[in-house]
Amino acid sequence: MTKRGSGEGSIYRRATDGRWTASVSVDGKRKTFYGQTQQEARKKLRDHQTALEAGRPARSPKLKTGDYLRSWLGEHVKPRVRPTTFKAYEIRVRCHLIPALGHIPLIKLTPFDVERMIGEQLLAGMAPRSVQHNRAILRKALNDARRWGLVDRNAAALAEPPAVVEPERTALTVDQARALLAAIRGDRLEAAYILALALGLRQSEVLGLRWSDIDFDPAALQVERTLQRANRQYQFFPPKSRTSRRAIPLAEPVIAALREHRIRQLEERLRAGGAWQGQQWGDLVFCDELGRPLAGTHVTRRLRKLLVAADLPAMRYHDLRHGVASVMTALGVPPRVVMEVLGHAQISTTMEVYTHIPSAVKREAVEQLAAALWAD
């Protein structure tokens, strides 16, 4: 037996089965590791001691992937993300990752295990995009596990992802946007839709606006917060990213719509009298008839009815934001300017995700190129 100082542990070979054993006592509790060779047992002991010194969980062959994911969610993810994001993570971990991989010891999880999960979920009819999200969450969880020394590699990162075909995004043309402007004229939420059509604001940004965020002279709007519904209650959050907190100049038609909306809201406030609750929410620009926050689902349903009335294609509120990027790009607005108006964190998002160049514009570009190549 190899003896060491107090707290350093000991390594010896068992006479019963010939396996090497490493044992150490910490705070009155004895921890024992086994290996087929002396080197293997020593490494397990050393890994355990290193983890204790670093103040992180020690690697254990008994730690199941499911137990780790539950702990990761509650102790690491929940304090750092918004409630809506945590809920989305929790559902995917509980319903998709743990049933498929939870029984496997964390240190034995392999890329093959992850690819098998991906294949089974695809065969079961799950959308490739949803399967991709499952893998992405697992990859993030295993990145943290690797950083903490619980695993040597990230099995999800090494696994081949599912093939995802990007859907064709819907975007209003200039003519369609004009038709929608005509359809929403006089609607109670006309100004909310105009902010999406003219500025590309996210729905949560529009619903989080307060009158203190709007300057009528000079005409500008400041995005300072978002409003989201989480755990059955409305909550304010900071903007999505650093670049999402931004100031946007307002054109005269937008200012005019906001002035009309302000007058309409003041009339509603007078009718509500003592029942008005707007003060406790900081005087939201868009609220219900009693000054309370609006649900995003209500805003979207109202938009769908307006689209049908205008004989326009069905789309989400977010598609209006997508249309802003496409139209501005087609008009020749520099991508960097489009990025700052929309509050994207990266210009690649502006160019690759949100721009949809109309066919007429692409044809014009092709004709211009041909004219240059075959000029007389």
JSON list of C-alpha atoms in Angstrom, two decimals, residues 15-241:
[
{"chain": "A", "resi": 15, "resn": "ALA", "atom": "CA", "xyz": [-6.29, -8.99, -2.19]},
{"chain": "A", "resi": 16, "resn": "THR", "atom": "CA", "xyz": [-9.85, -10.20, -2.92]},
{"chain": "A", "resi": 17, "resn": "ASP", "atom": "CA", "xyz": [-10.13, -9.25, -6.58]},
{"chain": "A", "resi": 18, "resn": "GLY", "atom": "CA", "xyz": [-6.82, -7.56, -7.44]},
{"chain": "A", "resi": 19, "resn": "ARG", "atom": "CA", "xyz": [-8.39, -4.17, -8.16]},
{"chain": "A", "resi": 20, "resn": "TRP", "atom": "CA", "xyz": [-6.53, -1.01, -7.16]},
{"chain": "A", "resi": 21, "resn": "THR", "atom": "CA", "xyz": [-8.23, 1.16, -4.57]},
{"chain": "A", "resi": 22, "resn": "ALA", "atom": "CA", "xyz": [-7.74, 4.85, -3.83]},
{"chain": "A", "resi": 23, "resn": "SER", "atom": "CA", "xyz": [-9.23, 6.12, -0.61]},
{"chain": "A", "resi": 24, "resn": "VAL", "atom": "CA", "xyz": [-9.31, 9.54, 1.05]},
{"chain": "A", "resi": 25, "resn": "SER", "atom": "CA", "xyz": [-11.02, 11.00, 4.10]},
{"chain": "A", "resi": 26, "resn": "VAL", "atom": "CA", "xyz": [-12.48, 14.52, 3.86]},
{"chain": "A", "resi": 27, "resn": "ASP", "atom": "CA", "xyz": [-14.39, 16.11, 6.73]},
{"chain": "A", "resi": 28, "resn": "GLY", "atom": "CA", "xyz": [-14.80, 12.75, 8.42]},
{"chain": "A", "resi": 29, "resn": "LYS", "atom": "CA", "xyz": [-16.23, 11.09, 5.29]},
{"chain": "A", "resi": 30, "resn": "ARG", "atom": "CA", "xyz": [-14.29, 8.46, 3.37]},
{"chain": "A", "resi": 31, "resn": "LYS", "atom": "CA", "xyz": [-14.40, 8.42, -0.41]},
{"chain": "A", "resi": 32, "resn": "THR", "atom": "CA", "xyz": [-13.17, 5.35, -2.30]},
{"chain": "A", "resi": 33, "resn": "PHE", "atom": "CA", "xyz": [-12.29, 4.92, -5.99]},
{"chain": "A", "resi": 34, "resn": "TYR", "atom": "CA", "xyz": [-11.48, 1.75, -7.89]},
{"chain": "A", "resi": 35, "resn": "GLY", "atom": "CA", "xyz": [-9.41, 1.00, -10.98]},
{"chain": "A", "resi": 36, "resn": "GLN", "atom": "CA", "xyz": [-7.97, -1.94, -12.88]},
{"chain": "A", "resi": 37, "resn": "THR", "atom": "CA", "xyz": [-4.53, -0.33, -12.64]},
{"chain": "A", "resi": 38, "resn": "GLN", "atom": "CA", "xyz": [-2.76, 1.76, -10.04]},
{"chain": "A", "resi": 39, "resn": "GLN", "atom": "CA", "xyz": [-2.61, 4.65, -12.50]},
{"chain": "A", "resi": 40, "resn": "GLU", "atom": "CA", "xyz": [-6.38, 4.56, -13.07]},
{"chain": "A", "resi": 41, "resn": "ALA", "atom": "CA", "xyz": [-7.13, 4.61, -9.34]},
{"chain": "A", "resi": 42, "resn": "ARG", "atom": "CA", "xyz": [-4.62, 7.44, -8.75]},
{"chain": "A", "resi": 43, "resn": "LYS", "atom": "CA", "xyz": [-6.20, 9.54, -11.54]},
{"chain": "A", "resi": 44, "resn": "LYS", "atom": "CA", "xyz": [-9.68, 9.19, -10.05]},
{"chain": "A", "resi": 45, "resn": "LEU", "atom": "CA", "xyz": [-8.36, 10.26, -6.66]},
{"chain": "A", "resi": 46, "resn": "ARG", "atom": "CA", "xyz": [-6.48, 13.21, -8.17]},
{"chain": "A", "resi": 47, "resn": "ASP", "atom": "CA", "xyz": [-9.55, 14.36, -10.15]},
{"chain": "A", "resi": 48, "resn": "HIS", "atom": "CA", "xyz": [-11.64, 14.25, -6.99]},
{"chain": "A", "resi": 49, "resn": "GLN", "atom": "CA", "xyz": [-9.13, 16.28, -4.99]},
{"chain": "A", "resi": 50, "resn": "THR", "atom": "CA", "xyz": [-8.73, 18.84, -7.79]},
{"chain": "A", "resi": 51, "resn": "ALA", "atom": "CA", "xyz": [-12.48, 19.32, -7.92]},
{"chain": "A", "resi": 52, "resn": "LEU", "atom": "CA", "xyz": [-12.69, 19.88, -4.19]},
{"chain": "A", "resi": 53, "resn": "GLU", "atom": "CA", "xyz": [-9.89, 22.43, -4.29]},
{"chain": "A", "resi": 54, "resn": "ALA", "atom": "CA", "xyz": [-11.61, 24.30, -7.14]},
{"chain": "A", "resi": 55, "resn": "GLY", "atom": "CA", "xyz": [-14.89, 24.38, -5.24]},
{"chain": "A", "resi": 56, "resn": "ARG", "atom": "CA", "xyz": [-16.84, 22.53, -7.93]},
{"chain": "A", "resi": 57, "resn": "PRO", "atom": "CA", "xyz": [-18.71, 19.21, -7.93]},
{"chain": "A", "resi": 58, "resn": "ALA", "atom": "CA", "xyz": [-16.50, 16.16, -8.07]},
{"chain": "A", "resi": 59, "resn": "ARG", "atom": "CA", "xyz": [-16.74, 13.85, -11.07]},
{"chain": "A", "resi": 60, "resn": "SER", "atom": "CA", "xyz": [-18.71, 10.75, -10.22]},
{"chain": "A", "resi": 61, "resn": "PRO", "atom": "CA", "xyz": [-19.56, 7.64, -12.24]},
{"chain": "A", "resi": 62, "resn": "LYS", "atom": "CA", "xyz": [-22.86, 7.52, -10.34]},
{"chain": "A", "resi": 63, "resn": "LEU", "atom": "CA", "xyz": [-24.04, 10.93, -11.54]},
{"chain": "A", "resi": 64, "resn": "LYS", "atom": "CA", "xyz": [-26.75, 10.30, -14.13]},
{"chain": "A", "resi": 65, "resn": "THR", "atom": "CA", "xyz": [-27.27, 12.71, -17.03]},
{"chain": "A", "resi": 66, "resn": "GLY", "atom": "CA", "xyz": [-30.84, 13.35, -15.91]},
{"chain": "A", "resi": 67, "resn": "ASP", "atom": "CA", "xyz": [-29.79, 14.29, -12.37]},
{"chain": "A", "resi": 68, "resn": "TYR", "atom": "CA", "xyz": [-27.13, 16.62, -13.75]},
{"chain": "A", "resi": 69, "resn": "LEU", "atom": "CA", "xyz": [-29.60, 18.32, -16.12]},
{"chain": "A", "resi": 70, "resn": "ARG", "atom": "CA", "xyz": [-32.09, 18.91, -13.29]},
{"chain": "A", "resi": 71, "resn": "SER", "atom": "CA", "xyz": [-29.37, 20.38, -11.10]},
{"chain": "A", "resi": 72, "resn": "TRP", "atom": "CA", "xyz": [-28.04, 22.48, -13.99]},
{"chain": "A", "resi": 73, "resn": "LEU", "atom": "CA", "xyz": [-31.48, 23.92, -14.66]},
{"chain": "A", "resi": 74, "resn": "GLY", "atom": "CA", "xyz": [-32.25, 24.83, -11.08]},
{"chain": "A", "resi": 75, "resn": "GLU", "atom": "CA", "xyz": [-28.86, 26.04, -9.87]},
{"chain": "A", "resi": 76, "resn": "HIS", "atom": "CA", "xyz": [-27.24, 27.50, -12.98]},
{"chain": "A", "resi": 77, "resn": "VAL", "atom": "CA", "xyz": [-29.88, 28.40, -15.58]},
{"chain": "A", "resi": 78, "resn": "LYS", "atom": "CA", "xyz": [-32.79, 29.67, -13.50]},
{"chain": "A", "resi": 79, "resn": "PRO", "atom": "CA", "xyz": [-30.91, 32.52, -11.75]},
{"chain": "A", "resi": 80, "resn": "ARG", "atom": "CA", "xyz": [-29.44, 33.77, -15.05]},
{"chain": "A", "resi": 81, "resn": "VAL", "atom": "CA", "xyz": [-32.25, 33.82, -17.62]},
{"chain": "A", "resi": 82, "resn": "ARG", "atom": "CA", "xyz": [-35.72, 35.29, -17.95]},
{"chain": "A", "resi": 83, "resn": "PRO", "atom": "CA", "xyz": [-38.64, 33.20, -16.64]},
{"chain": "A", "resi": 84, "resn": "THR", "atom": "CA", "xyz": [-39.95, 32.63, -20.18]},
{"chain": "A", "resi": 85, "resn": "THR", "atom": "CA", "xyz": [-36.55, 31.33, -21.30]},
{"chain": "A", "resi": 86, "resn": "PHE", "atom": "CA", "xyz": [-36.24, 29.07, -18.25]},
{"chain": "A", "resi": 87, "resn": "LYS", "atom": "CA", "xyz": [-39.69, 27.63, -18.89]},
{"chain": "A", "resi": 88, "resn": "ALA", "atom": "CA", "xyz": [-38.73, 26.79, -22.48]},
{"chain": "A", "resi": 89, "resn": "TYR", "atom": "CA", "xyz": [-35.51, 25.12, -21.28]},
{"chain": "A", "resi": 90, "resn": "GLU", "atom": "CA", "xyz": [-37.29, 23.21, -18.52]},
{"chain": "A", "resi": 91, "resn": "ILE", "atom": "CA", "xyz": [-39.91, 21.78, -20.87]},
{"chain": "A", "resi": 92, "resn": "ARG", "atom": "CA", "xyz": [-37.34, 20.54, -23.37]},
{"chain": "A", "resi": 93, "resn": "VAL", "atom": "CA", "xyz": [-35.13, 19.03, -20.65]},
{"chain": "A", "resi": 94, "resn": "ARG", "atom": "CA", "xyz": [-38.03, 17.35, -18.87]},
{"chain": "A", "resi": 95, "resn": "CYS", "atom": "CA", "xyz": [-39.96, 16.14, -21.92]},
{"chain": "A", "resi": 96, "resn": "HIS", "atom": "CA", "xyz": [-37.23, 15.37, -24.45]},
{"chain": "A", "resi": 97, "resn": "LEU", "atom": "CA", "xyz": [-33.72, 15.14, -23.02]},
{"chain": "A", "resi": 98, "resn": "ILE", "atom": "CA", "xyz": [-34.24, 13.29, -19.73]},
{"chain": "A", "resi": 99, "resn": "PRO", "atom": "CA", "xyz": [-36.52, 10.56, -21.18]},
{"chain": "A", "resi": 100, "resn": "ALA", "atom": "CA", "xyz": [-33.94, 9.83, -23.90]},
{"chain": "A", "resi": 101, "resn": "LEU", "atom": "CA", "xyz": [-30.63, 10.25, -22.02]},
{"chain": "A", "resi": 102, "resn": "GLY", "atom": "CA", "xyz": [-31.38, 10.69, -18.33]},
{"chain": "A", "resi": 103, "resn": "HIS", "atom": "CA", "xyz": [-30.51, 7.10, -17.37]},
{"chain": "A", "resi": 104, "resn": "ILE", "atom": "CA", "xyz": [-26.98, 7.27, -18.81]},
{"chain": "A", "resi": 105, "resn": "PRO", "atom": "CA", "xyz": [-24.11, 8.18, -16.42]},
{"chain": "A", "resi": 106, "resn": "LEU", "atom": "CA", "xyz": [-22.92, 11.67, -17.36]},
{"chain": "A", "resi": 107, "resn": "ILE", "atom": "CA", "xyz": [-19.29, 10.65, -17.84]},
{"chain": "A", "resi": 108, "resn": "LYS", "atom": "CA", "xyz": [-20.34, 7.80, -20.16]},
{"chain": "A", "resi": 109, "resn": "LEU", "atom": "CA", "xyz": [-22.56, 9.90, -22.44]},
{"chain": "A", "resi": 110, "resn": "THR", "atom": "CA", "xyz": [-21.29, 9.58, -26.03]},
{"chain": "A", "resi": 111, "resn": "PRO", "atom": "CA", "xyz": [-21.96, 11.33, -29.35]},
{"chain": "A", "resi": 112, "resn": "PHE", "atom": "CA", "xyz": [-23.60, 8.08, -30.47]},
{"chain": "A", "resi": 113, "resn": "ASP", "atom": "CA", "xyz": [-26.12, 8.38, -27.62]},
{"chain": "A", "resi": 114, "resn": "VAL", "atom": "CA", "xyz": [-26.97, 11.92, -28.69]},
{"chain": "A", "resi": 115, "resn": "GLU", "atom": "CA", "xyz": [-27.28, 10.98, -32.37]},
{"chain": "A", "resi": 116, "resn": "ARG", "atom": "CA", "xyz": [-29.52, 8.06, -31.43]},
{"chain": "A", "resi": 117, "resn": "MET", "atom": "CA", "xyz": [-31.77, 10.50, -29.53]},
{"chain": "A", "resi": 118, "resn": "ILE", "atom": "CA", "xyz": [-31.85, 12.80, -32.57]},
{"chain": "A", "resi": 119, "resn": "GLY", "atom": "CA", "xyz": [-32.76, 9.93, -34.87]},
{"chain": "A", "resi": 120, "resn": "GLU", "atom": "CA", "xyz": [-35.51, 8.63, -32.60]},
{"chain": "A", "resi": 121, "resn": "GLN", "atom": "CA", "xyz": [-37.06, 12.07, -32.24]},
{"chain": "A", "resi": 122, "resn": "LEU", "atom": "CA", "xyz": [-37.04, 12.62, -36.00]},
{"chain": "A", "resi": 123, "resn": "LEU", "atom": "CA", "xyz": [-38.61, 9.20, -36.60]},
{"chain": "A", "resi": 124, "resn": "ALA", "atom": "CA", "xyz": [-41.27, 10.04, -34.03]},
{"chain": "A", "resi": 125, "resn": "GLY", "atom": "CA", "xyz": [-42.29, 13.02, -36.16]},
{"chain": "A", "resi": 126, "resn": "MET", "atom": "CA", "xyz": [-40.68, 15.85, -34.21]},
{"chain": "A", "resi": 127, "resn": "ALA", "atom": "CA", "xyz": [-39.83, 18.85, -36.38]},
{"chain": "A", "resi": 128, "resn": "PRO", "atom": "CA", "xyz": [-36.11, 19.06, -37.25]},
{"chain": "A", "resi": 129, "resn": "ARG", "atom": "CA", "xyz": [-35.98, 22.60, -35.87]},
{"chain": "A", "resi": 130, "resn": "SER", "atom": "CA", "xyz": [-37.33, 21.38, -32.52]},
{"chain": "A", "resi": 131, "resn": "VAL", "atom": "CA", "xyz": [-34.81, 18.52, -32.45]},
{"chain": "A", "resi": 132, "resn": "GLN", "atom": "CA", "xyz": [-32.08, 21.04, -33.20]},
{"chain": "A", "resi": 133, "resn": "HIS", "atom": "CA", "xyz": [-33.20, 23.11, -30.19]},
{"chain": "A", "resi": 134, "resn": "ASN", "atom": "CA", "xyz": [-33.02, 20.01, -27.97]},
{"chain": "A", "resi": 135, "resn": "ARG", "atom": "CA", "xyz": [-29.45, 19.36, -29.07]},
{"chain": "A", "resi": 136, "resn": "ALA", "atom": "CA", "xyz": [-28.53, 23.02, -28.56]},
{"chain": "A", "resi": 137, "resn": "ILE", "atom": "CA", "xyz": [-29.73, 23.00, -24.95]},
{"chain": "A", "resi": 138, "resn": "LEU", "atom": "CA", "xyz": [-27.90, 19.75, -24.27]},
{"chain": "A", "resi": 139, "resn": "ARG", "atom": "CA", "xyz": [-24.75, 21.18, -25.84]},
{"chain": "A", "resi": 140, "resn": "LYS", "atom": "CA", "xyz": [-24.95, 24.22, -23.58]},
{"chain": "A", "resi": 141, "resn": "ALA", "atom": "CA", "xyz": [-25.45, 22.05, -20.50]},
{"chain": "A", "resi": 142, "resn": "LEU", "atom": "CA", "xyz": [-22.49, 19.84, -21.41]},
{"chain": "A", "resi": 143, "resn": "ASN", "atom": "CA", "xyz": [-20.31, 22.88, -22.11]},
{"chain": "A", "resi": 144, "resn": "ASP", "atom": "CA", "xyz": [-20.85, 23.88, -18.48]},
{"chain": "A", "resi": 145, "resn": "ALA", "atom": "CA", "xyz": [-20.22, 20.31, -17.32]},
{"chain": "A", "resi": 146, "resn": "ARG", "atom": "CA", "xyz": [-16.93, 20.28, -19.20]},
{"chain": "A", "resi": 147, "resn": "ARG", "atom": "CA", "xyz": [-15.96, 23.68, -17.82]},
{"chain": "A", "resi": 148, "resn": "TRP", "atom": "CA", "xyz": [-16.59, 22.37, -14.30]},
{"chain": "A", "resi": 149, "resn": "GLY", "atom": "CA", "xyz": [-14.53, 19.24, -14.95]},
{"chain": "A", "resi": 150, "resn": "LEU", "atom": "CA", "xyz": [-17.44, 16.81, -14.80]},
{"chain": "A", "resi": 151, "resn": "VAL", "atom": "CA", "xyz": [-16.81, 15.46, -18.31]},
{"chain": "A", "resi": 152, "resn": "ASP", "atom": "CA", "xyz": [-13.83, 15.42, -20.67]},
{"chain": "A", "resi": 153, "resn": "ARG", "atom": "CA", "xyz": [-15.76, 16.19, -23.86]},
{"chain": "A", "resi": 154, "resn": "ASN", "atom": "CA", "xyz": [-19.06, 17.58, -25.06]},
{"chain": "A", "resi": 155, "resn": "ALA", "atom": "CA", "xyz": [-20.97, 14.68, -26.60]},
{"chain": "A", "resi": 156, "resn": "ALA", "atom": "CA", "xyz": [-23.68, 16.95, -28.03]},
{"chain": "A", "resi": 157, "resn": "ALA", "atom": "CA", "xyz": [-21.16, 19.20, -29.78]},
{"chain": "A", "resi": 158, "resn": "LEU", "atom": "CA", "xyz": [-19.54, 16.12, -31.38]},
{"chain": "A", "resi": 159, "resn": "ALA", "atom": "CA", "xyz": [-22.87, 14.66, -32.50]},
{"chain": "A", "resi": 160, "resn": "GLU", "atom": "CA", "xyz": [-24.07, 15.42, -36.02]},
{"chain": "A", "resi": 161, "resn": "PRO", "atom": "CA", "xyz": [-27.02, 17.86, -35.89]},
{"chain": "A", "resi": 162, "resn": "PRO", "atom": "CA", "xyz": [-30.28, 17.24, -37.75]},
{"chain": "A", "resi": 163, "resn": "ALA", "atom": "CA", "xyz": [-30.67, 18.79, -41.18]},
{"chain": "A", "resi": 164, "resn": "VAL", "atom": "CA", "xyz": [-32.93, 21.82, -40.97]},
{"chain": "A", "resi": 165, "resn": "VAL", "atom": "CA", "xyz": [-34.48, 23.50, -44.00]},
{"chain": "A", "resi": 166, "resn": "GLU", "atom": "CA", "xyz": [-34.99, 27.19, -43.32]},
{"chain": "A", "resi": 167, "resn": "PRO", "atom": "CA", "xyz": [-38.65, 28.15, -43.92]},
{"chain": "A", "resi": 168, "resn": "GLU", "atom": "CA", "xyz": [-39.48, 30.84, -46.44]},
{"chain": "A", "resi": 169, "resn": "ARG", "atom": "CA", "xyz": [-40.05, 33.99, -44.41]},
{"chain": "A", "resi": 170, "resn": "THR", "atom": "CA", "xyz": [-43.07, 36.16, -45.06]},
{"chain": "A", "resi": 171, "resn": "ALA", "atom": "CA", "xyz": [-42.42, 39.84, -45.65]},
{"chain": "A", "resi": 172, "resn": "LEU", "atom": "CA", "xyz": [-44.74, 42.62, -46.73]},
{"chain": "A", "resi": 173, "resn": "THR", "atom": "CA", "xyz": [-43.94, 44.45, -49.92]},
{"chain": "A", "resi": 174, "resn": "VAL", "atom": "CA", "xyz": [-44.20, 48.24, -49.97]},
{"chain": "A", "resi": 175, "resn": "ASP", "atom": "CA", "xyz": [-47.63, 48.01, -51.65]},
{"chain": "A", "resi": 176, "resn": "GLN", "atom": "CA", "xyz": [-48.85, 45.48, -49.09]},
{"chain": "A", "resi": 177, "resn": "ALA", "atom": "CA", "xyz": [-47.58, 47.64, -46.24]},
{"chain": "A", "resi": 178, "resn": "ARG", "atom": "CA", "xyz": [-49.55, 50.57, -47.64]},
{"chain": "A", "resi": 179, "resn": "ALA", "atom": "CA", "xyz": [-52.65, 48.39, -47.84]},
{"chain": "A", "resi": 180, "resn": "LEU", "atom": "CA", "xyz": [-52.18, 47.39, -44.21]},
{"chain": "A", "resi": 181, "resn": "LEU", "atom": "CA", "xyz": [-51.75, 51.03, -43.18]},
{"chain": "A", "resi": 182, "resn": "ALA", "atom": "CA", "xyz": [-55.10, 51.75, -44.79]},
{"chain": "A", "resi": 183, "resn": "ALA", "atom": "CA", "xyz": [-56.71, 48.74, -43.06]},
{"chain": "A", "resi": 184, "resn": "ILE", "atom": "CA", "xyz": [-55.52, 49.73, -39.55]},
{"chain": "A", "resi": 185, "resn": "ARG", "atom": "CA", "xyz": [-56.59, 53.36, -39.90]},
{"chain": "A", "resi": 186, "resn": "GLY", "atom": "CA", "xyz": [-58.68, 54.27, -36.86]},
{"chain": "A", "resi": 187, "resn": "ASP", "atom": "CA", "xyz": [-58.01, 50.99, -35.02]},
{"chain": "A", "resi": 188, "resn": "ARG", "atom": "CA", "xyz": [-57.37, 51.33, -31.30]},
{"chain": "A", "resi": 189, "resn": "LEU", "atom": "CA", "xyz": [-53.90, 49.83, -31.75]},
{"chain": "A", "resi": 190, "resn": "GLU", "atom": "CA", "xyz": [-53.09, 51.57, -35.01]},
{"chain": "A", "resi": 191, "resn": "ALA", "atom": "CA", "xyz": [-49.98, 53.23, -33.53]},
{"chain": "A", "resi": 192, "resn": "ALA", "atom": "CA", "xyz": [-48.66, 49.88, -32.23]},
{"chain": "A", "resi": 193, "resn": "TYR", "atom": "CA", "xyz": [-48.77, 48.36, -35.70]},
{"chain": "A", "resi": 194, "resn": "ILE", "atom": "CA", "xyz": [-47.24, 51.50, -37.21]},
{"chain": "A", "resi": 195, "resn": "LEU", "atom": "CA", "xyz": [-44.26, 51.20, -34.84]},
{"chain": "A", "resi": 196, "resn": "ALA", "atom": "CA", "xyz": [-43.73, 47.69, -36.18]},
{"chain": "A", "resi": 197, "resn": "LEU", "atom": "CA", "xyz": [-44.23, 48.69, -39.81]},
{"chain": "A", "resi": 198, "resn": "ALA", "atom": "CA", "xyz": [-42.15, 51.88, -39.68]},
{"chain": "A", "resi": 199, "resn": "LEU", "atom": "CA", "xyz": [-39.48, 51.07, -37.08]},
{"chain": "A", "resi": 200, "resn": "GLY", "atom": "CA", "xyz": [-39.37, 47.28, -36.81]},
{"chain": "A", "resi": 201, "resn": "LEU", "atom": "CA", "xyz": [-39.86, 47.24, -33.03]},
{"chain": "A", "resi": 202, "resn": "ARG", "atom": "CA", "xyz": [-40.29, 43.83, -31.40]},
{"chain": "A", "resi": 203, "resn": "GLN", "atom": "CA", "xyz": [-43.72, 43.22, -29.93]},
{"chain": "A", "resi": 204, "resn": "SER", "atom": "CA", "xyz": [-42.30, 43.03, -26.39]},
{"chain": "A", "resi": 205, "resn": "GLU", "atom": "CA", "xyz": [-40.55, 46.37, -26.96]},
{"chain": "A", "resi": 206, "resn": "VAL", "atom": "CA", "xyz": [-43.76, 48.02, -28.17]},
{"chain": "A", "resi": 207, "resn": "LEU", "atom": "CA", "xyz": [-45.76, 46.70, -25.22]},
{"chain": "A", "resi": 208, "resn": "GLY", "atom": "CA", "xyz": [-43.06, 47.84, -22.77]},
{"chain": "A", "resi": 209, "resn": "LEU", "atom": "CA", "xyz": [-43.03, 51.45, -23.98]},
{"chain": "A", "resi": 210, "resn": "ARG", "atom": "CA", "xyz": [-43.92, 54.20, -21.54]},
{"chain": "A", "resi": 211, "resn": "TRP", "atom": "CA", "xyz": [-44.84, 57.75, -22.51]},
{"chain": "A", "resi": 212, "resn": "SER", "atom": "CA", "xyz": [-41.64, 58.90, -20.82]},
{"chain": "A", "resi": 213, "resn": "ASP", "atom": "CA", "xyz": [-39.74, 56.98, -23.53]},
{"chain": "A", "resi": 214, "resn": "ILE", "atom": "CA", "xyz": [-41.16, 59.19, -26.30]},
{"chain": "A", "resi": 215, "resn": "ASP", "atom": "CA", "xyz": [-40.01, 62.73, -27.12]},
{"chain": "A", "resi": 216, "resn": "PHE", "atom": "CA", "xyz": [-42.28, 64.66, -29.46]},
{"chain": "A", "resi": 217, "resn": "ASP", "atom": "CA", "xyz": [-39.72, 67.43, -29.92]},
{"chain": "A", "resi": 218, "resn": "PRO", "atom": "CA", "xyz": [-37.23, 66.36, -31.08]},
{"chain": "A", "resi": 219, "resn": "ALA", "atom": "CA", "xyz": [-39.12, 63.39, -32.42]},
{"chain": "A", "resi": 220, "resn": "ALA", "atom": "CA", "xyz": [-37.44, 60.27, -31.03]},
{"chain": "A", "resi": 221, "resn": "LEU", "atom": "CA", "xyz": [-38.23, 57.04, -29.22]},
{"chain": "A", "resi": 222, "resn": "GLN", "atom": "CA", "xyz": [-36.04, 55.28, -26.64]},
{"chain": "A", "resi": 223, "resn": "VAL", "atom": "CA", "xyz": [-36.22, 51.49, -26.20]},
{"chain": "A", "resi": 224, "resn": "GLU", "atom": "CA", "xyz": [-35.48, 50.87, -22.51]},
{"chain": "A", "resi": 225, "resn": "ARG", "atom": "CA", "xyz": [-37.35, 47.69, -21.58]},
{"chain": "A", "resi": 226, "resn": "THR", "atom": "CA", "xyz": [-39.56, 44.86, -22.76]},
{"chain": "A", "resi": 227, "resn": "LEU", "atom": "CA", "xyz": [-42.81, 43.56, -21.32]},
{"chain": "A", "resi": 228, "resn": "GLN", "atom": "CA", "xyz": [-43.42, 39.83, -21.11]},
{"chain": "A", "resi": 229, "resn": "ARG", "atom": "CA", "xyz": [-45.92, 37.56, -19.42]},
{"chain": "A", "resi": 230, "resn": "ALA", "atom": "CA", "xyz": [-44.23, 34.96, -17.23]},
{"chain": "A", "resi": 231, "resn": "ASN", "atom": "CA", "xyz": [-45.68, 32.77, -14.47]},
{"chain": "A", "resi": 232, "resn": "ARG", "atom": "CA", "xyz": [-49.13, 34.26, -15.17]},
{"chain": "A", "resi": 233, "resn": "GLN", "atom": "CA", "xyz": [-48.03, 37.81, -14.50]},
{"chain": "A", "resi": 234, "resn": "TYR", "atom": "CA", "xyz": [-46.58, 40.68, -16.51]},
{"chain": "A", "resi": 235, "resn": "GLN", "atom": "CA", "xyz": [-42.97, 41.57, -15.91]},
{"chain": "A", "resi": 236, "resn": "PHE", "atom": "CA", "xyz": [-40.57, 44.16, -17.27]},
{"chain": "A", "resi": 237, "resn": "PHE", "atom": "CA", "xyz": [-37.15, 43.04, -18.47]},
{"chain": "A", "resi": 238, "resn": "PRO", "atom": "CA", "xyz": [-34.11, 44.78, -19.96]},
{"chain": "A", "resi": 239, "resn": "PRO", "atom": "CA", "xyz": [-33.91, 44.77, -23.78]},
{"chain": "A", "resi": 240, "resn": "LYS", "atom": "CA", "xyz": [-32.81, 41.56, -25.48]},
{"chain": "A", "resi": 241, "resn": "SER", "atom": "CA", "xyz": [-29.18, 42.69, -25.91]}
]
